[in-house]
PDB file of C-alpha atoms in Angstrom:
ATOM      1  CA  UNK A 893     145.719 106.281 105.025  1.00  0.00           C
ATOM      2  CA  UNK A 894     149.392 105.775 104.766  1.00  0.00           C
ATOM      3  CA  UNK A 895     149.177 103.705 101.713  1.00  0.00           C
ATOM      4  CA  UNK A 896     147.026 106.815 100.200  1.00  0.00           C
ATOM      5  CA  UNK A 897     150.044 109.047 100.438  1.00  0.00           C
ATOM      6  CA  UNK A 898     152.963 106.551 100.096  1.00  0.00           C
ATOM      7  CA  UNK A 899     151.515 104.871  97.023  1.00  0.00           C
ATOM      8  CA  UNK A 900     151.629 107.688  94.532  1.00  0.00           C
ATOM      9  CA  UNK A 901     154.709 108.971  96.020  1.00  0.00           C
ATOM     10  CA  UNK A 902     156.579 105.841  95.503  1.00  0.00           C
ATOM     11  CA  UNK A 903     155.331 105.520  91.976  1.00  0.00           C
ATOM     12  CA  UNK A 904     156.265 109.220  91.363  1.00  0.00           C
ATOM     13  CA  UNK A 905     159.747 108.357  92.437  1.00  0.00           C
ATOM     14  CA  UNK A 906     159.961 105.357  90.115  1.00  0.00           C
ATOM     15  CA  UNK A 907     158.667 107.617  87.360  1.00  0.00           C
ATOM     16  CA  UNK A 908     161.569 110.229  87.988  1.00  0.00           C
ATOM     17  CA  UNK A 909     164.137 107.512  88.042  1.00  0.00           C
ATOM     18  CA  UNK A 910     162.899 105.781  84.846  1.00  0.00           C
ATOM     19  CA  UNK A 911     160.935 108.090  82.702  1.00  0.00           C
ATOM     20  CA  UNK A 912     158.614 106.440  80.046  1.00  0.00           C
ATOM     21  CA  UNK A 913     155.133 107.159  78.893  1.00  0.00           C
ATOM     22  CA  UNK A 914     153.686 103.866  80.439  1.00  0.00           C
ATOM     23  CA  UNK A 915     154.982 104.893  83.998  1.00  0.00           C
ATOM     24  CA  UNK A 916     153.520 108.259  83.470  1.00  0.00           C
ATOM     25  CA  UNK A 917     149.942 106.947  82.516  1.00  0.00           C
ATOM     26  CA  UNK A 918     150.278 104.424  85.218  1.00  0.00           C
ATOM     27  CA  UNK A 919     151.265 107.105  87.818  1.00  0.00           C
ATOM     28  CA  UNK A 920     148.246 109.372  86.816  1.00  0.00           C
ATOM     29  CA  UNK A 921     145.700 106.462  86.999  1.00  0.00           C
ATOM     30  CA  UNK A 922     147.199 105.229  90.358  1.00  0.00           C
ATOM     31  CA  UNK A 923     147.008 108.856  91.869  1.00  0.00           C
ATOM     32  CA  UNK A 924     143.496 109.403  90.590  1.00  0.00           C
ATOM     33  CA  UNK A 925     142.386 106.094  92.146  1.00  0.00           C
ATOM     34  CA  UNK A 926     144.054 106.767  95.360  1.00  0.00           C
ATOM     35  CA  UNK A 927     142.251 110.328  95.522  1.00  0.00           C
ATOM     36  CA  UNK A 928     139.155 108.941  94.853  1.00  0.00           C
ATOM     37  CA  UNK A 929     139.456 106.359  97.574  1.00  0.00           C
ATOM     38  CA  UNK A 930     140.479 108.974  99.990  1.00  0.00           C
ATOM     39  CA  UNK A 931     137.581 111.093  99.216  1.00  0.00           C
ATOM     40  CA  UNK A 932     135.212 108.158  99.684  1.00  0.00           C
ATOM     41  CA  UNK A 933     136.751 107.149 102.862  1.00  0.00           C
ATOM     42  CA  UNK A 934     136.963 110.282 104.512  1.00  0.00           C
ATOM     43  CA  UNK A 935     134.079 112.035 103.050  1.00  0.00           C
ATOM     44  CA  UNK A 936     136.239 115.084 102.206  1.00  0.00           C
ATOM     45  CA  UNK A 937     136.795 116.240  98.769  1.00  0.00           C
ATOM     46  CA  UNK A 938     139.254 119.300  98.562  1.00  0.00           C
ATOM     47  CA  UNK A 939     139.420 119.452  94.741  1.00  0.00           C
ATOM     48  CA  UNK A 940     135.494 119.048  94.493  1.00  0.00           C
ATOM     49  CA  UNK A 941     136.114 116.108  92.055  1.00  0.00           C
ATOM     50  CA  UNK A 942     133.207 114.130  93.573  1.00  0.00           C
ATOM     51  CA  UNK A 943     130.783 117.015  93.289  1.00  0.00           C
ATOM     52  CA  UNK A 944     129.184 119.271  95.822  1.00  0.00           C
ATOM     53  CA  UNK A 945     126.083 119.126  97.819  1.00  0.00           C
ATOM     54  CA  UNK A 946     123.957 122.065  98.782  1.00  0.00           C
ATOM     55  CA  UNK A 947     120.914 123.185 100.284  1.00  0.00           C
ATOM     56  CA  UNK A 948     118.953 126.360  99.156  1.00  0.00           C
ATOM     57  CA  UNK A 949     115.900 127.576 100.965  1.00  0.00           C
ATOM     58  CA  UNK A 950     113.663 130.345 100.106  1.00  0.00           C
ATOM     59  CA  UNK A 951     109.999 131.389 100.736  1.00  0.00           C
ATOM     60  CA  UNK A 952     108.512 129.125  98.032  1.00  0.00           C
ATOM     61  CA  UNK A 953     110.428 126.024  98.872  1.00  0.00           C
ATOM     62  CA  UNK A 954     113.805 124.382  99.039  1.00  0.00           C
ATOM     63  CA  UNK A 955     116.321 122.717  96.615  1.00  0.00           C
ATOM     64  CA  UNK A 956     118.588 120.017  97.976  1.00  0.00           C
ATOM     65  CA  UNK A 957     121.541 118.194  96.035  1.00  0.00           C
ATOM     66  CA  UNK A 958     123.490 115.381  97.460  1.00  0.00           C
ATOM     67  CA  UNK A 959     126.896 114.749  95.860  1.00  0.00           C
ATOM     68  CA  UNK A 960     126.907 112.821  92.586  1.00  0.00           C
ATOM     69  CA  UNK A 961     123.018 113.017  92.648  1.00  0.00           C
ATOM     70  CA  UNK A 962     120.443 115.017  90.874  1.00  0.00           C
ATOM     71  CA  UNK A 963     119.108 118.112  92.750  1.00  0.00           C
ATOM     72  CA  UNK A 964     115.515 117.924  94.291  1.00  0.00           C
ATOM     73  CA  UNK A 965     113.356 120.942  94.252  1.00  0.00           C
ATOM     74  CA  UNK A 966     110.203 120.923  96.644  1.00  0.00           C
ATOM     75  CA  UNK A 967     107.676 123.617  97.205  1.00  0.00           C
ATOM     76  CA  UNK A 968     106.598 124.205 100.627  1.00  0.00           C
ATOM     77  CA  UNK A 969     102.815 123.301  99.647  1.00  0.00           C
ATOM     78  CA  UNK A 970     104.086 119.760  98.887  1.00  0.00           C
ATOM     79  CA  UNK A 971     105.405 119.328 102.464  1.00  0.00           C
ATOM     80  CA  UNK A 972     103.065 117.439 104.439  1.00  0.00           C
ATOM     81  CA  UNK A 973     105.308 116.904 107.616  1.00  0.00           C
ATOM     82  CA  UNK A 974     108.667 118.129 108.749  1.00  0.00           C
ATOM     83  CA  UNK A 975     110.724 116.501 111.599  1.00  0.00           C
ATOM     84  CA  UNK A 976     113.973 118.436 112.749  1.00  0.00           C
ATOM     85  CA  UNK A 977     116.896 116.275 114.335  1.00  0.00           C
ATOM     86  CA  UNK A 978     120.262 117.508 115.519  1.00  0.00           C
ATOM     87  CA  UNK A 979     121.864 117.431 112.231  1.00  0.00           C
ATOM     88  CA  UNK A 980     119.327 116.466 109.690  1.00  0.00           C
ATOM     89  CA  UNK A 981     115.688 117.267 108.632  1.00  0.00           C
ATOM     90  CA  UNK A 982     113.223 114.919 107.247  1.00  0.00           C
ATOM     91  CA  UNK A 983     110.433 116.024 104.955  1.00  0.00           C
ATOM     92  CA  UNK A 984     107.401 113.954 104.357  1.00  0.00           C
ATOM     93  CA  UNK A 985     105.682 115.000 101.219  1.00  0.00           C
ATOM     94  CA  UNK A 986     101.871 114.634 100.084  1.00  0.00           C
ATOM     95  CA  UNK A 987     102.720 111.635  97.652  1.00  0.00           C
ATOM     96  CA  UNK A 988     104.149 109.608 100.694  1.00  0.00           C
ATOM     97  CA  UNK A 989     107.651 110.383  99.389  1.00  0.00           C
ATOM     98  CA  UNK A 990     110.344 111.451 102.095  1.00  0.00           C
ATOM     99  CA  UNK A 991     113.193 113.433 101.557  1.00  0.00           C
ATOM    100  CA  UNK A 992     116.022 113.351 104.215  1.00  0.00           C
ATOM    101  CA  UNK A 993     118.474 116.282 104.257  1.00  0.00           C
ATOM    102  CA  UNK A 994     121.607 116.154 105.925  1.00  0.00           C
ATOM    103  CA  UNK A 995     123.104 119.271 107.666  1.00  0.00           C
ATOM    104  CA  UNK A 996     126.285 117.978 109.001  1.00  0.00           C
ATOM    105  CA  UNK A 997     128.495 119.968 106.585  1.00  0.00           C
ATOM    106  CA  UNK A 998     127.208 123.188 107.864  1.00  0.00           C
ATOM    107  CA  UNK A 999     129.166 125.333 110.369  1.00  0.00           C
ATOM    108  CA  UNK A1000     127.642 126.287 113.918  1.00  0.00           C
ATOM    109  CA  UNK A1001     126.370 129.673 112.656  1.00  0.00           C
ATOM    110  CA  UNK A1002     124.766 128.558 109.418  1.00  0.00           C
ATOM    111  CA  UNK A1003     123.291 125.567 111.041  1.00  0.00           C
ATOM    112  CA  UNK A1004     121.639 127.760 113.624  1.00  0.00           C
ATOM    113  CA  UNK A1005     120.211 130.107 110.704  1.00  0.00           C
ATOM    114  CA  UNK A1006     118.892 127.070 108.802  1.00  0.00           C
ATOM    115  CA  UNK A1007     117.210 125.519 111.850  1.00  0.00           C
ATOM    116  CA  UNK A1008     115.556 128.900 112.907  1.00  0.00           C
ATOM    117  CA  UNK A1009     114.363 129.250 109.195  1.00  0.00           C
ATOM    118  CA  UNK A1010     112.965 125.523 109.236  1.00  0.00           C
ATOM    119  CA  UNK A1011     111.111 126.259 112.669  1.00  0.00           C
ATOM    120  CA  UNK A1012     109.473 129.042 111.283  1.00  0.00           C
ATOM    121  CA  UNK A1013     108.449 127.190 108.235  1.00  0.00           C
ATOM    122  CA  UNK A1014     107.341 124.299 110.294  1.00  0.00           C
ATOM    123  CA  UNK A1015     104.905 126.322 112.289  1.00  0.00           C
ATOM    124  CA  UNK A1016     103.338 127.446 109.219  1.00  0.00           C
ATOM    125  CA  UNK A1017     103.123 123.944 107.800  1.00  0.00           C
ATOM    126  CA  UNK A1018     101.288 122.580 110.949  1.00  0.00           C
ATOM    127  CA  UNK A1019      98.764 125.501 111.179  1.00  0.00           C
TER     128      UNK A1019
END
């Protein structure tokens, strides 16, 4: 973690002491690569460079998108079985396909609302 901060700072200092276009380009590449490394290691992306993930629920189905992946749209009629976990939910679809949705990034209030919605949907799927 220290190298993530110190690396670009040291190169920026060198750039200020001896400015040329090569050092500027190298500083930009080095800073971008360390930011990407930081985002991958910590799982946090304050500038949203790595993309966003979201879960959208409605009465017809849900849409789920993981970072840097395509979004998945599923109608409730396609869901064969649903299993709720503490911070995730697994959907088994009729074509033997499974979709695992992570709920880790939700705050406590939203997690509670999503789980209530999913429990209601789960009761309609099994009846």
